[in-house]
GROMACS .gro file of N, CA, C and O in nm:
model
  264
    1UNK      N    1   9.466  14.373   7.741
    1UNK     CA    2   9.388  14.266   7.682
    1UNK      C    3   9.379  14.146   7.776
    1UNK      O    4   9.273  14.089   7.793
    2UNK      N    5   9.493  14.109   7.836
    2UNK     CA    6   9.493  13.993   7.927
    2UNK      C    7   9.407  14.021   8.049
    2UNK      O    8   9.335  13.933   8.096
    3UNK      N    9   9.412  14.144   8.100
    3UNK     CA   10   9.330  14.179   8.216
    3UNK      C   11   9.181  14.165   8.182
    3UNK      O   12   9.102  14.120   8.265
    4UNK      N   13   9.144  14.203   8.061
    4UNK     CA   14   9.005  14.189   8.018
    4UNK      C   15   8.963  14.043   8.013
    4UNK      O   16   8.856  14.005   8.059
    5UNK      N   17   9.051  13.957   7.959
    5UNK     CA   18   9.019  13.814   7.951
    5UNK      C   19   9.011  13.751   8.089
    5UNK      O   20   8.930  13.661   8.112
    6UNK      N   21   9.093  13.797   8.182
    6UNK     CA   22   9.085  13.742   8.318
    6UNK      C   23   8.953  13.776   8.384
    6UNK      O   24   8.900  13.698   8.462
    7UNK      N   25   8.897  13.892   8.353
    7UNK     CA   26   8.767  13.928   8.410
    7UNK      C   27   8.655  13.842   8.351
    7UNK      O   28   8.554  13.820   8.417
    8UNK      N   29   8.672  13.794   8.230
    8UNK     CA   30   8.569  13.709   8.169
    8UNK      C   31   8.564  13.571   8.233
    8UNK      O   32   8.458  13.511   8.241
    9UNK      N   33   8.678  13.519   8.276
    9UNK     CA   34   8.684  13.386   8.336
    9UNK      C   35   8.662  13.399   8.487
    9UNK      O   36   8.744  13.456   8.558
   10UNK      N   37   8.552  13.348   8.538
   10UNK     CA   38   8.524  13.366   8.681
   10UNK      C   39   8.620  13.284   8.768
   10UNK      O   40   8.660  13.173   8.733
   11UNK      N   41   8.656  13.340   8.880
   11UNK     CA   42   8.737  13.267   8.978
   11UNK      C   43   8.641  13.195   9.071
   11UNK      O   44   8.559  13.256   9.135
   12UNK      N   45   8.654  13.064   9.079
   12UNK     CA   46   8.555  12.984   9.150
   12UNK      C   47   8.605  12.935   9.284
   12UNK      O   48   8.548  12.846   9.342
   13UNK      N   49   8.715  12.988   9.333
   13UNK     CA   50   8.762  12.946   9.463
   13UNK      C   51   8.835  12.814   9.464
   13UNK      O   52   8.832  12.742   9.562
   14UNK      N   53   8.902  12.778   9.355
   14UNK     CA   54   8.980  12.655   9.349
   14UNK      C   55   9.123  12.690   9.388
   14UNK      O   56   9.176  12.792   9.347
   15UNK      N   57   9.182  12.607   9.471
   15UNK     CA   58   9.319  12.627   9.520
   15UNK      C   59   9.404  12.505   9.487
   15UNK      O   60   9.351  12.396   9.469
   16UNK      N   61   9.534  12.524   9.485
   16UNK     CA   62   9.629  12.414   9.472
   16UNK      C   63   9.703  12.405   9.605
   16UNK      O   64   9.762  12.504   9.650
   17UNK      N   65   9.696  12.290   9.670
   17UNK     CA   66   9.766  12.270   9.797
   17UNK      C   67   9.892  12.188   9.771
   17UNK      O   68   9.885  12.079   9.712
   18UNK      N   69  10.005  12.240   9.812
   18UNK     CA   70  10.134  12.174   9.794
   18UNK      C   71  10.185  12.125   9.928
   18UNK      O   72  10.191  12.201  10.025
   19UNK      N   73  10.220  11.997   9.936
   19UNK     CA   74  10.283  11.939  10.055
   19UNK      C   75  10.431  11.918  10.021
   19UNK      O   76  10.462  11.870   9.912
   20UNK      N   77  10.519  11.949  10.113
   20UNK     CA   78  10.661  11.944  10.087
   20UNK      C   79  10.727  11.825  10.154
   20UNK      O   80  10.680  11.776  10.257
   21UNK      N   81  10.838  11.779  10.095
   21UNK     CA   82  10.911  11.663  10.149
   21UNK      C   83  10.971  11.691  10.286
   21UNK      O   84  10.985  11.601  10.366
   22UNK      N   85  11.007  11.816  10.313
   22UNK     CA   86  11.071  11.847  10.441
   22UNK      C   87  10.971  11.853  10.556
   22UNK      O   88  11.010  11.872  10.671
   23UNK      N   89  10.842  11.835  10.527
   23UNK     CA   90  10.741  11.830  10.632
   23UNK      C   91  10.701  11.967  10.683
   23UNK      O   92  10.632  11.977  10.784
   24UNK      N   93  10.740  12.072  10.615
   24UNK     CA   94  10.705  12.207  10.657
   24UNK      C   95  10.559  12.238  10.631
   24UNK      O   96  10.481  12.154  10.587
   25UNK      N   97  10.522  12.362  10.660
   25UNK     CA   98  10.385  12.407  10.642
   25UNK      C   99  10.346  12.399  10.495
   25UNK      O  100  10.420  12.446  10.407
   26UNK      N  101  10.231  12.339  10.463
   26UNK     CA  102  10.187  12.331  10.323
   26UNK      C  103  10.156  12.469  10.267
   26UNK      O  104  10.120  12.560  10.341
   27UNK      N  105  10.169  12.482  10.136
   27UNK     CA  106  10.137  12.607  10.068
   27UNK      C  107  10.004  12.593   9.998
   27UNK      O  108   9.971  12.487   9.945
   28UNK      N  109   9.926  12.701   9.999
   28UNK     CA  110   9.798  12.703   9.928
   28UNK      C  111   9.802  12.817   9.828
   28UNK      O  112   9.816  12.933   9.865
   29UNK      N  113   9.790  12.783   9.701
   29UNK     CA  114   9.797  12.881   9.593
   29UNK      C  115   9.659  12.904   9.537
   29UNK      O  116   9.587  12.809   9.508
   30UNK      N  117   9.621  13.028   9.515
   30UNK     CA  118   9.492  13.057   9.456
   30UNK      C  119   9.434  13.183   9.514
   30UNK      O  120   9.503  13.256   9.585
   31UNK      N  121   9.310  13.215   9.486
   31UNK     CA  122   9.212  13.137   9.412
   31UNK      C  123   9.237  13.145   9.262
   31UNK      O  124   9.295  13.241   9.212
   32UNK      N  125   9.193  13.043   9.193
   32UNK     CA  126   9.203  13.036   9.048
   32UNK      C  127   9.092  12.946   8.998
   32UNK      O  128   9.022  12.884   9.077
   33UNK      N  129   9.075  12.941   8.867
   33UNK     CA  130   8.975  12.849   8.814
   33UNK      C  131   9.037  12.711   8.795
   33UNK      O  132   9.158  12.692   8.808
   34UNK      N  133   8.953  12.613   8.769
   34UNK     CA  134   8.998  12.474   8.759
   34UNK      C  135   9.100  12.455   8.646
   34UNK      O  136   9.200  12.386   8.662
   35UNK      N  137   9.077  12.518   8.532
   35UNK     CA  138   9.167  12.505   8.418
   35UNK      C  139   9.307  12.557   8.452
   35UNK      O  140   9.407  12.492   8.423
   36UNK      N  141   9.314  12.673   8.517
   36UNK     CA  142   9.443  12.730   8.555
   36UNK      C  143   9.516  12.640   8.653
   36UNK      O  144   9.637  12.622   8.645
   37UNK      N  145   9.444  12.580   8.747
   37UNK     CA  146   9.505  12.489   8.844
   37UNK      C  147   9.563  12.366   8.774
   37UNK      O  148   9.675  12.323   8.806
   38UNK      N  149   9.490  12.310   8.679
   38UNK     CA  150   9.540  12.193   8.607
   38UNK      C  151   9.661  12.227   8.521
   38UNK      O  152   9.756  12.149   8.515
   39UNK      N  153   9.659  12.343   8.458
   39UNK     CA  154   9.774  12.385   8.378
   39UNK      C  155   9.896  12.407   8.467
   39UNK      O  156  10.008  12.369   8.432
   40UNK      N  157   9.877  12.466   8.584
   40UNK     CA  158   9.987  12.486   8.678
   40UNK      C  159  10.050  12.353   8.716
   40UNK      O  160  10.172  12.339   8.715
   41UNK      N  161   9.967  12.255   8.748
   41UNK     CA  162  10.021  12.125   8.788
   41UNK      C  163  10.093  12.056   8.673
   41UNK      O  164  10.200  11.997   8.692
   42UNK      N  165  10.037  12.064   8.553
   42UNK     CA  166  10.095  11.994   8.439
   42UNK      C  167  10.223  12.059   8.388
   42UNK      O  168  10.317  11.989   8.352
   43UNK      N  169  10.227  12.191   8.386
   43UNK     CA  170  10.340  12.258   8.323
   43UNK      C  171  10.443  12.312   8.421
   43UNK      O  172  10.558  12.333   8.384
   44UNK      N  173  10.405  12.336   8.544
   44UNK     CA  174  10.501  12.391   8.640
   44UNK      C  175  10.559  12.283   8.732
   44UNK      O  176  10.678  12.280   8.758
   45UNK      N  177  10.475  12.193   8.778
   45UNK     CA  178  10.523  12.094   8.875
   45UNK      C  179  10.561  11.960   8.814
   45UNK      O  180  10.644  11.889   8.870
   46UNK      N  181  10.502  11.923   8.703
   46UNK     CA  182  10.531  11.792   8.645
   46UNK      C  183  10.677  11.778   8.601
   46UNK      O  184  10.741  11.677   8.633
   47UNK      N  185  10.736  11.875   8.531
   47UNK     CA  186  10.875  11.855   8.488
   47UNK      C  187  10.976  11.866   8.603
   47UNK      O  188  11.076  11.798   8.604
   48UNK      N  189  10.948  11.953   8.700
   48UNK     CA  190  11.043  11.976   8.810
   48UNK      C  191  10.963  12.004   8.937
   48UNK      O  192  10.919  12.117   8.960
   49UNK      N  193  10.939  11.904   9.022
   49UNK     CA  194  10.850  11.923   9.137
   49UNK      C  195  10.914  12.004   9.250
   49UNK      O  196  10.937  11.954   9.361
   50UNK      N  197  10.945  12.130   9.223
   50UNK     CA  198  10.993  12.221   9.327
   50UNK      C  199  10.910  12.348   9.323
   50UNK      O  200  10.862  12.389   9.218
   51UNK      N  201  10.895  12.409   9.439
   51UNK     CA  202  10.826  12.537   9.449
   51UNK      C  203  10.891  12.616   9.561
   51UNK      O  204  10.898  12.569   9.674
   52UNK      N  205  10.939  12.734   9.529
   52UNK     CA  206  11.004  12.816   9.630
   52UNK      C  207  11.127  12.750   9.689
   52UNK      O  208  11.149  12.756   9.808
   53UNK      N  209  11.206  12.686   9.607
   53UNK     CA  210  11.329  12.614   9.643
   53UNK      C  211  11.304  12.499   9.742
   53UNK      O  212  11.394  12.457   9.813
   54UNK      N  213  11.182  12.449   9.750
   54UNK     CA  214  11.149  12.333   9.833
   54UNK      C  215  11.092  12.225   9.743
   54UNK      O  216  11.019  12.251   9.649
   55UNK      N  217  11.125  12.100   9.771
   55UNK     CA  218  11.080  11.987   9.690
   55UNK      C  219  10.936  11.950   9.728
   55UNK      O  220  10.904  11.931   9.845
   56UNK      N  221  10.851  11.938   9.628
   56UNK     CA  222  10.710  11.908   9.649
   56UNK      C  223  10.689  11.756   9.655
   56UNK      O  224  10.732  11.684   9.567
   57UNK      N  225  10.623  11.711   9.761
   57UNK     CA  226  10.594  11.569   9.777
   57UNK      C  227  10.458  11.535   9.714
   57UNK      O  228  10.443  11.429   9.654
   58UNK      N  229  10.360  11.623   9.728
   58UNK     CA  230  10.229  11.601   9.666
   58UNK      C  231  10.161  11.734   9.638
   58UNK      O  232  10.187  11.833   9.706
   59UNK      N  233  10.074  11.732   9.540
   59UNK     CA  234   9.996  11.850   9.504
   59UNK      C  235   9.853  11.806   9.478
   59UNK      O  236   9.829  11.701   9.421
   60UNK      N  237   9.759  11.889   9.522
   60UNK     CA  238   9.619  11.852   9.509
   60UNK      C  239   9.537  11.977   9.481
   60UNK      O  240   9.561  12.082   9.540
   61UNK      N  241   9.438  11.963   9.393
   61UNK     CA  242   9.343  12.071   9.367
   61UNK      C  243   9.230  12.058   9.468
   61UNK      O  244   9.170  11.952   9.482
   62UNK      N  245   9.204  12.166   9.541
   62UNK     CA  246   9.101  12.164   9.643
   62UNK      C  247   9.010  12.285   9.625
   62UNK      O  248   9.045  12.381   9.559
   63UNK      N  249   8.893  12.280   9.684
   63UNK     CA  250   8.801  12.392   9.682
   63UNK      C  251   8.679  12.365   9.599
   63UNK      O  252   8.654  12.254   9.552
   64UNK      N  253   8.602  12.469   9.579
   64UNK     CA  254   8.477  12.460   9.503
   64UNK      C  255   8.505  12.420   9.359
   64UNK      O  256   8.594  12.474   9.295
   65UNK      N  257   8.434  12.325   9.309
   65UNK     CA  258   8.450  12.280   9.172
   65UNK      C  259   8.566  12.184   9.152
   65UNK      O  260   8.599  12.147   9.043
   66UNK      N  261   8.629  12.141   9.260
   66UNK     CA  262   8.745  12.050   9.249
   66UNK      C  263   8.701  11.908   9.225
   66UNK      O  264   8.594  11.866   9.245
   0.00000   0.00000   0.00000
């Protein structure tokens, strides 16, 4: 059922770019739609700004429709 719903929501090439405090290479997550990117930022990074055991300094939604 979830796979069917994912096919209904088009992926528009929106990415989330994460910059880390240690100055390492930024991470780019996606592609995803705008809603999924906003939910990721609000629910995954807002309470605890870490990703892959690295502390996130900034996060930005980039790409088409951003």
